Short mmCIF file of C-alpha atoms and ligand atoms in Angstrom, two decimals:
data_model
loop_
_atom_site.label_atom_id
_atom_site.label_comp_id
_atom_site.label_asym_id
_atom_site.label_seq_id
_atom_site.Cartn_x
_atom_site.Cartn_y
_atom_site.Cartn_z
CA MET A 128 21.72 -7.55 -5.19
CA LEU A 129 20.82 -3.87 -5.49
CA ARG A 130 17.20 -4.61 -4.55
CA ALA A 131 18.32 -6.60 -1.51
CA GLY A 132 20.69 -3.80 -0.47
CA LEU A 133 18.01 -1.13 -0.77
CA LEU A 134 15.52 -3.25 1.18
CA TRP A 135 18.15 -3.77 3.89
CA LEU A 136 18.72 -0.01 4.04
CA SER A 137 14.96 0.52 4.35
CA GLU A 138 15.16 -1.12 7.78
CA GLN A 139 18.00 1.03 9.16
CA PRO A 140 16.57 3.84 11.33
CA ARG A 141 19.98 5.46 11.67
CA VAL A 142 20.11 6.04 7.94
CA PHE A 143 16.69 7.67 8.13
CA ARG A 144 17.89 10.08 10.81
CA PHE A 145 20.69 10.97 8.42
CA VAL A 146 18.56 11.51 5.28
CA ARG A 147 15.49 13.09 6.96
CA HIS A 148 16.83 16.61 6.46
CA ASN A 149 18.69 15.95 3.24
CA GLY A 150 17.39 18.17 0.43
CA VAL A 151 17.81 15.63 -2.39
CA ALA A 152 16.12 12.85 -0.43
CA ARG A 153 13.24 15.15 0.47
CA ARG A 154 12.79 16.21 -3.15
CA PHE A 155 12.78 12.59 -4.24
CA ALA A 156 10.30 11.78 -1.46
CA ALA A 157 7.99 14.53 -2.70
CA ARG A 158 7.42 12.51 -5.85
CA PHE A 159 6.04 9.51 -3.95
CA VAL A 160 4.77 11.04 -0.70
CA ALA A 161 2.02 13.66 -0.47
CA GLY A 162 3.82 15.79 2.12
CA GLU A 163 4.40 15.46 5.83
CA THR A 164 1.09 16.89 7.10
CA VAL A 165 -2.54 15.82 6.96
CA GLU A 166 -3.34 19.10 5.16
CA SER A 167 -0.97 18.21 2.34
CA ALA A 168 -2.55 14.75 2.07
CA VAL A 169 -6.06 16.21 1.87
CA ALA A 170 -4.87 18.67 -0.80
CA ALA A 171 -3.46 15.76 -2.85
CA LEU A 172 -6.74 13.97 -2.37
CA ARG A 173 -8.69 16.89 -3.79
CA ASP A 174 -6.51 16.93 -6.91
CA LEU A 175 -6.94 13.19 -7.42
CA ASN A 176 -10.70 13.33 -6.93
CA ALA A 177 -10.92 16.24 -9.36
CA ALA A 178 -9.26 13.97 -11.94
CA GLY A 179 -11.84 11.26 -11.26
CA LEU A 180 -9.47 9.11 -9.21
CA SER A 181 -10.36 7.64 -5.80
CA ALA A 182 -7.76 7.43 -3.05
CA THR A 183 -6.66 5.54 -0.01
CA LEU A 184 -4.64 7.52 2.55
CA ASP A 185 -1.76 5.97 4.43
CA LEU A 186 -0.23 7.68 7.44
CA LEU A 187 3.39 6.61 7.12
CA GLY A 188 4.85 4.77 10.07
CA GLU A 189 5.47 1.14 10.88
CA SER A 190 7.05 -1.06 13.51
CA VAL A 191 6.35 1.28 16.41
CA SER A 192 7.77 0.04 19.71
CA ARG A 193 5.81 1.94 22.39
CA PRO A 194 2.08 1.92 23.27
CA GLU A 195 1.92 5.76 23.17
CA GLU A 196 3.20 5.77 19.59
CA ALA A 197 0.56 3.21 18.57
CA ARG A 198 -2.22 5.20 20.27
CA GLN A 199 -0.99 8.39 18.66
CA ALA A 200 -1.12 6.73 15.23
CA ARG A 201 -4.64 5.46 15.99
CA ASP A 202 -5.76 8.98 16.93
CA SER A 203 -4.25 10.40 13.75
CA TYR A 204 -6.25 7.87 11.74
CA LEU A 205 -9.46 8.77 13.57
CA ASP A 206 -8.84 12.43 12.79
CA LEU A 207 -8.02 11.53 9.20
CA LEU A 208 -11.33 9.69 8.75
CA ASP A 209 -13.19 12.72 10.17
CA ARG A 210 -11.36 15.04 7.78
CA ILE A 211 -12.07 12.83 4.77
CA ARG A 212 -15.73 12.91 5.68
CA ALA A 213 -15.75 16.67 6.31
CA ALA A 214 -14.10 17.23 2.93
CA GLY A 215 -16.68 14.98 1.24
CA ALA A 216 -13.73 13.24 -0.41
CA ASP A 217 -13.76 9.93 -2.26
CA ALA A 218 -11.19 8.18 -0.08
CA ASN A 219 -10.68 5.47 2.48
CA VAL A 220 -7.61 4.62 4.60
CA SER A 221 -4.88 1.96 4.64
CA VAL A 222 -3.34 0.90 7.95
CA LYS A 223 -0.32 -1.21 8.93
CA LEU A 224 -0.79 -3.38 12.02
CA THR A 225 2.80 -2.88 13.23
CA GLN A 226 1.91 0.80 13.46
CA MET A 227 -0.94 -0.18 15.79
CA GLY A 228 1.36 -2.16 18.13
CA LEU A 229 1.40 -5.69 16.63
CA ASP A 230 5.09 -6.13 17.48
CA PHE A 231 4.67 -5.85 21.24
CA ASP A 232 0.98 -6.12 22.22
CA GLU A 233 -1.55 -7.90 20.01
CA ALA A 234 -4.49 -6.95 22.26
CA LEU A 235 -3.58 -3.27 22.06
CA CYS A 236 -3.11 -3.58 18.31
CA LEU A 237 -6.55 -5.12 17.96
CA ALA A 238 -8.18 -2.46 20.14
CA ASN A 239 -6.51 0.30 18.07
CA ILE A 240 -7.47 -1.09 14.69
CA GLU A 241 -10.99 -1.82 15.92
CA SER A 242 -11.53 1.80 16.90
CA ILE A 243 -10.35 2.90 13.46
CA VAL A 244 -12.64 0.48 11.62
CA ASP A 245 -15.49 1.42 13.93
CA ARG A 246 -15.07 5.11 13.02
CA ALA A 247 -14.84 4.18 9.34
CA ARG A 248 -18.08 2.22 9.62
CA ALA A 249 -19.79 5.17 11.33
CA HIS A 250 -18.75 7.32 8.34
CA GLY A 251 -19.75 4.68 5.77
CA SER A 252 -16.07 4.32 4.91
CA PHE A 253 -13.56 1.48 4.59
CA VAL A 254 -10.22 0.43 6.10
CA ARG A 255 -7.68 -1.64 4.22
CA VAL A 256 -5.26 -3.56 6.41
CA ASP A 257 -1.95 -3.38 4.53
CA MET A 258 0.22 -6.49 4.42
CA GLU A 259 3.77 -6.28 5.75
CA SER A 260 6.62 -8.80 5.65
CA SER A 261 5.96 -12.54 5.94
CA ALA A 262 6.77 -12.40 9.67
CA TYR A 263 3.31 -10.81 10.04
CA THR A 264 1.25 -12.58 7.37
CA GLU A 265 -0.28 -15.24 9.59
CA ARG A 266 -1.13 -12.87 12.46
CA THR A 267 -2.50 -10.24 10.13
CA LEU A 268 -4.77 -12.71 8.36
CA ARG A 269 -5.87 -14.24 11.66
CA LEU A 270 -6.82 -10.85 13.15
CA PHE A 271 -8.61 -10.02 9.94
CA THR A 272 -10.59 -13.25 9.51
CA ASP A 273 -11.29 -13.98 13.20
CA ARG A 274 -11.92 -10.51 14.58
CA LEU A 275 -12.22 -7.64 12.11
CA LEU A 276 -14.24 -9.21 9.31
CA PRO A 277 -16.89 -10.84 11.54
CA THR A 278 -17.27 -7.67 13.65
CA PHE A 279 -17.36 -5.02 10.95
CA GLY A 280 -18.25 -6.81 7.72
CA ARG A 281 -16.68 -6.75 4.29
CA ASP A 282 -17.96 -3.32 3.34
CA HIS A 283 -15.85 -1.67 6.04
CA VAL A 284 -12.65 -3.67 6.25
CA GLY A 285 -10.47 -5.55 3.77
CA VAL A 286 -7.04 -7.10 3.54
CA VAL A 287 -4.05 -7.43 1.19
CA LEU A 288 -2.53 -10.54 -0.37
CA GLN A 289 0.93 -10.61 -1.96
CA SER A 290 1.44 -12.78 -5.05
CA TYR A 291 5.13 -13.38 -4.28
CA LEU A 292 4.21 -15.55 -1.28
CA ARG A 293 3.91 -19.27 -1.99
CA ARG A 294 0.91 -19.47 0.34
CA THR A 295 -1.13 -16.84 -1.47
CA ALA A 296 -3.04 -19.13 -3.86
CA GLY A 297 -4.47 -20.86 -0.77
CA ASP A 298 -5.15 -17.55 1.03
CA THR A 299 -6.96 -16.30 -2.06
CA GLU A 300 -9.37 -19.24 -1.88
CA THR A 301 -9.89 -18.65 1.84
CA MET A 302 -10.72 -14.98 1.27
CA ILE A 303 -13.04 -15.86 -1.60
CA GLY A 304 -14.81 -18.33 0.70
CA LEU A 305 -15.26 -15.59 3.32
CA GLY A 306 -16.46 -13.06 0.75
CA ALA A 307 -13.66 -10.72 1.86
CA ARG A 308 -12.51 -7.70 -0.08
CA VAL A 309 -8.90 -8.27 -1.18
CA ARG A 310 -6.24 -5.99 -2.59
CA LEU A 311 -3.84 -8.09 -4.62
CA CYS A 312 -0.26 -6.81 -4.99
CA LYS A 313 3.07 -8.44 -5.81
CA GLY A 314 4.74 -7.78 -2.44
CA ALA A 315 7.41 -5.30 -1.46
CA TYR A 316 9.62 -6.91 1.20
CA GLN A 317 12.81 -8.94 1.22
CA GLU A 318 11.74 -12.58 1.70
CA PRO A 319 13.52 -15.94 1.80
CA ALA A 320 12.98 -18.36 -1.11
CA GLU A 321 11.16 -20.82 1.17
CA VAL A 322 8.28 -18.40 1.58
CA ALA A 323 8.36 -16.26 -1.57
CA PHE A 324 9.05 -16.92 -5.25
CA PRO A 325 12.50 -15.53 -6.03
CA GLU A 326 11.82 -15.22 -9.77
CA LYS A 327 9.77 -12.33 -11.14
CA ARG A 328 8.08 -14.56 -13.73
CA ASP A 329 6.70 -16.79 -10.94
CA VAL A 330 5.50 -13.77 -8.96
CA ASP A 331 3.75 -12.48 -12.08
CA ALA A 332 2.21 -15.88 -12.90
CA SER A 333 0.95 -16.16 -9.33
CA PHE A 334 -0.51 -12.63 -9.59
CA VAL A 335 -2.37 -13.53 -12.79
CA ALA A 336 -3.74 -16.80 -11.35
CA CYS A 337 -4.98 -15.10 -8.14
CA LEU A 338 -6.30 -12.16 -10.11
CA GLU A 339 -8.42 -14.40 -12.32
CA ARG A 340 -9.86 -16.20 -9.28
CA LEU A 341 -10.65 -12.90 -7.57
CA LEU A 342 -12.25 -11.43 -10.67
CA ILE A 343 -14.47 -14.46 -11.17
CA LYS A 344 -15.29 -15.34 -7.55
CA GLY A 345 -14.07 -12.50 -5.32
CA HIS A 346 -15.83 -9.48 -3.87
CA TYR A 347 -14.73 -6.18 -5.43
CA PRO A 348 -10.99 -6.96 -5.68
CA GLY A 349 -8.37 -4.22 -5.88
CA ILE A 350 -5.82 -4.98 -8.57
CA ALA A 351 -2.76 -3.17 -7.23
CA THR A 352 -0.05 -3.05 -9.86
CA HIS A 353 1.60 -0.79 -12.43
CA ASP A 354 2.48 -3.79 -14.59
CA GLU A 355 0.97 -2.97 -17.98
CA ALA A 356 0.99 -6.56 -19.22
CA ILE A 357 -0.99 -7.69 -16.18
CA ILE A 358 -3.37 -4.74 -16.43
CA THR A 359 -3.99 -5.51 -20.10
CA HIS A 360 -4.62 -9.13 -19.20
CA ALA A 361 -7.03 -8.15 -16.40
CA ARG A 362 -9.01 -5.94 -18.77
CA ALA A 363 -9.26 -8.64 -21.44
CA PHE A 364 -10.08 -11.34 -18.91
CA ALA A 365 -12.85 -9.25 -17.33
CA GLN A 366 -14.31 -8.46 -20.73
CA ARG A 367 -14.22 -12.09 -21.90
CA ASN A 368 -15.99 -13.19 -18.75
CA GLY A 369 -18.62 -10.47 -18.72
CA ILE A 370 -17.30 -8.87 -15.51
CA ALA A 371 -18.52 -5.28 -15.37
CA ARG A 372 -16.04 -2.43 -14.79
CA ASP A 373 -17.68 -1.51 -11.49
CA ARG A 374 -17.00 -4.95 -9.96
CA PHE A 375 -13.29 -4.30 -9.36
CA GLU A 376 -10.81 -1.44 -9.23
CA PHE A 377 -7.25 -0.84 -10.29
CA GLN A 378 -4.98 0.57 -7.62
CA MET A 379 -1.67 2.38 -8.04
CA LEU A 380 0.80 4.27 -5.92
CA TYR A 381 0.93 8.05 -5.68
CA GLY A 382 3.47 9.38 -8.17
CA VAL A 383 3.87 6.10 -10.08
CA ARG A 384 2.57 5.79 -13.66
CA ARG A 385 0.23 8.77 -13.49
CA ASP A 386 -0.22 8.39 -17.25
CA LEU A 387 -1.61 4.89 -16.79
CA GLN A 388 -3.86 6.01 -13.92
CA THR A 389 -5.55 8.64 -16.06
CA ALA A 390 -5.68 6.44 -19.16
CA LEU A 391 -7.53 3.70 -17.25
CA ARG A 392 -9.92 6.25 -15.81
CA ARG A 393 -10.55 7.65 -19.29
CA ASP A 394 -11.39 4.12 -20.46
CA GLY A 395 -14.08 3.89 -17.78
CA TYR A 396 -12.25 1.85 -15.12
CA ARG A 397 -12.25 2.62 -11.43
CA VAL A 398 -8.81 3.68 -10.22
CA ARG A 399 -7.72 4.22 -6.62
CA VAL A 400 -4.43 5.90 -5.77
CA TYR A 401 -2.55 4.96 -2.59
CA VAL A 402 -1.50 8.26 -1.02
CA PRO A 403 1.15 8.02 1.73
CA PHE A 404 1.92 11.04 3.87
CA GLY A 405 3.69 11.86 7.12
CA THR A 406 7.17 12.27 8.49
CA HIS A 407 8.13 8.57 8.49
CA TRP A 408 8.63 8.34 4.74
CA TYR A 409 12.04 6.67 4.65
CA PRO A 410 11.21 2.87 4.65
CA TYR A 411 8.35 3.46 2.18
CA LEU A 412 10.62 5.40 -0.11
CA MET A 413 13.38 2.80 -0.01
CA ARG A 414 10.90 0.09 -1.01
CA ARG A 415 9.88 2.23 -4.01
CA LEU A 416 13.55 2.60 -4.93
CA ALA A 417 14.07 -1.15 -4.64
CA GLU A 418 11.18 -1.77 -7.03
CA ARG A 419 12.69 0.44 -9.64
CA PRO A 420 16.39 1.05 -9.16
CA ALA A 421 16.19 3.31 -12.25
CA ASN A 422 14.81 5.86 -9.76
CA MET A 423 18.36 5.97 -8.42
CA ALA A 424 19.23 7.91 -11.55
CA PHE A 425 17.03 10.72 -10.28
CA ILE A 426 18.89 10.85 -6.97
CA VAL A 427 22.37 10.51 -8.41
CA GLY A 428 21.56 13.15 -11.05
CA ASN A 429 20.44 15.57 -8.37
CA ILE A 430 23.45 14.93 -6.17
CA LEU A 431 25.76 15.54 -9.12
CA ARG A 432 23.92 18.73 -10.08
CA GLU A 433 24.12 19.99 -6.50
CA SER A 434 27.81 19.24 -6.18
CA VAL A 435 28.50 20.98 -9.51
CA ARG A 436 26.61 24.05 -8.24
CA ARG A 437 28.65 23.99 -5.01
CA THR A 438 32.04 23.77 -6.76
P1 LIG B 645 6.63 -4.35 -11.03
O1 LIG B 645 7.52 -4.09 -9.87
O2 LIG B 645 6.89 -5.55 -11.87
O3 LIG B 645 6.63 -3.05 -11.91
C1 LIG B 645 5.94 -2.96 -13.15
C2 LIG B 645 6.22 -1.59 -13.77
O4 LIG B 645 5.63 -0.58 -12.94
C3 LIG B 645 7.69 -1.20 -13.81
O5 LIG B 645 8.31 -1.68 -14.96
C4 LIG B 645 7.61 0.31 -13.78
O6 LIG B 645 7.26 0.81 -15.05
C5 LIG B 645 6.45 0.57 -12.87
N1 LIG B 645 6.88 0.77 -11.45
C6 LIG B 645 6.73 -0.12 -10.45
N2 LIG B 645 7.19 0.40 -9.30
C7 LIG B 645 7.67 1.63 -9.60
C8 LIG B 645 8.30 2.65 -8.82
N3 LIG B 645 8.52 2.52 -7.53
N4 LIG B 645 8.66 3.80 -9.48
C9 LIG B 645 8.42 3.95 -10.79
N5 LIG B 645 7.84 3.00 -11.56
C10 LIG B 645 7.48 1.86 -10.98
N6 LIG B 645 3.14 -4.22 -1.07
C11 LIG B 645 3.06 -4.94 0.09
O7 LIG B 645 3.93 -5.76 0.36
N7 LIG B 645 2.01 -4.74 0.95
C12 LIG B 645 1.00 -3.86 0.68
O8 LIG B 645 0.08 -3.71 1.48
C13 LIG B 645 1.07 -3.13 -0.53
N8 LIG B 645 0.09 -2.23 -0.87
C14 LIG B 645 0.10 -1.66 -2.13
C15 LIG B 645 -0.96 -0.85 -2.53
C16 LIG B 645 -1.00 -0.37 -3.83
C17 LIG B 645 -2.17 0.47 -4.26
C18 LIG B 645 0.05 -0.68 -4.74
C19 LIG B 645 0.01 -0.22 -6.16
C20 LIG B 645 1.11 -1.42 -4.33
C21 LIG B 645 1.17 -1.91 -3.03
N9 LIG B 645 2.26 -2.65 -2.58
C22 LIG B 645 2.17 -3.32 -1.39
C23 LIG B 645 3.52 -2.66 -3.37
C24 LIG B 645 3.57 -3.84 -4.32
O9 LIG B 645 3.71 -5.03 -3.60
C25 LIG B 645 4.74 -3.70 -5.31
O10 LIG B 645 5.94 -3.67 -4.60
C26 LIG B 645 4.67 -2.47 -6.21
O11 LIG B 645 3.37 -2.20 -6.60
C27 LIG B 645 5.53 -2.67 -7.48
O12 LIG B 645 5.07 -3.78 -8.19
P2 LIG B 645 4.21 -3.73 -9.55
O13 LIG B 645 3.05 -4.61 -9.36
O14 LIG B 645 3.90 -2.35 -9.93
O15 LIG B 645 5.12 -4.48 -10.60
#
């Protein structure tokens, strides 16, 4: 119930306008978001790289409704790729297609994402197309398999699959067949039971099954989870099957399980941290809250402390 409520709130722009300038919300955001500017993101990147961690930068923003907004987001990504290169940083970028205009103009969306991947290719870099709610799964995969992958190749563009979707076992085989680079995650959106497993144990079992297929047959999969049991399983499975540590990477979110990120790195695994930044942090933050309602304690604690100070 709480998860569903938080995910519903994540889609309410009016609430965002309300919390945008709220001190507690901004402090909470600072834990999961590397600031509102590109400079703050590049600074976070430097710290991560210094600790031996790779990164993927995500300019926050989704579901834009006007062509100018989509073009502006595209230009910000082009600038971001130039800055990553200028800084000599170990980072690529993650992009949401609704930020590129998928909701209102698929041709514009394609043109925008193509220019970003083209710039990434010129810099020897990589673009990950994030996966959004199931309303976009089919279109995202179609644009990826029919247009982006054949044009730019698997070293410059990859996609995301979500283990909570019932279709994902099949999509995993398709991506393996195409030699595509896949990030596997559990999935962060509110979905009906017809399309997504409602029970966590089924989502986890699906993750493990897809993970094993990707480790054995896939091309450099990204294992995107903070779930220690699954990570332990992935390590043991890779070892048992003679899969070297440089044939896959673990991926985690900025500010989540930093202890685990550094421990994996210390053990010789590749770890990439997903670093979101920008002013549109509200939906992202609400999805993080929904994943771990215990984070609410942080917010409530701060509100209480503030109100005690005021009285
Ligand atoms: P699970 O939710 O079962 O959590 C396992 C443990 O991790 C928890 O017990 C807790 O210890 C810790 N944890 C998890 N979330 C936390 C949080 N917010 N705060 C504190 N601790 C937390 N989703 C999507 O739909 N499309 C996408 O493109 C992506 N991309 C993506 C990239 C990367 C690098 C990651 C790590 C994740 C995504 N996701 C995503 C989000 C993903 O689908 C999922 O919602 C979160 O990763 C949480 O799920 P876990 O796999 O961590 O497991």
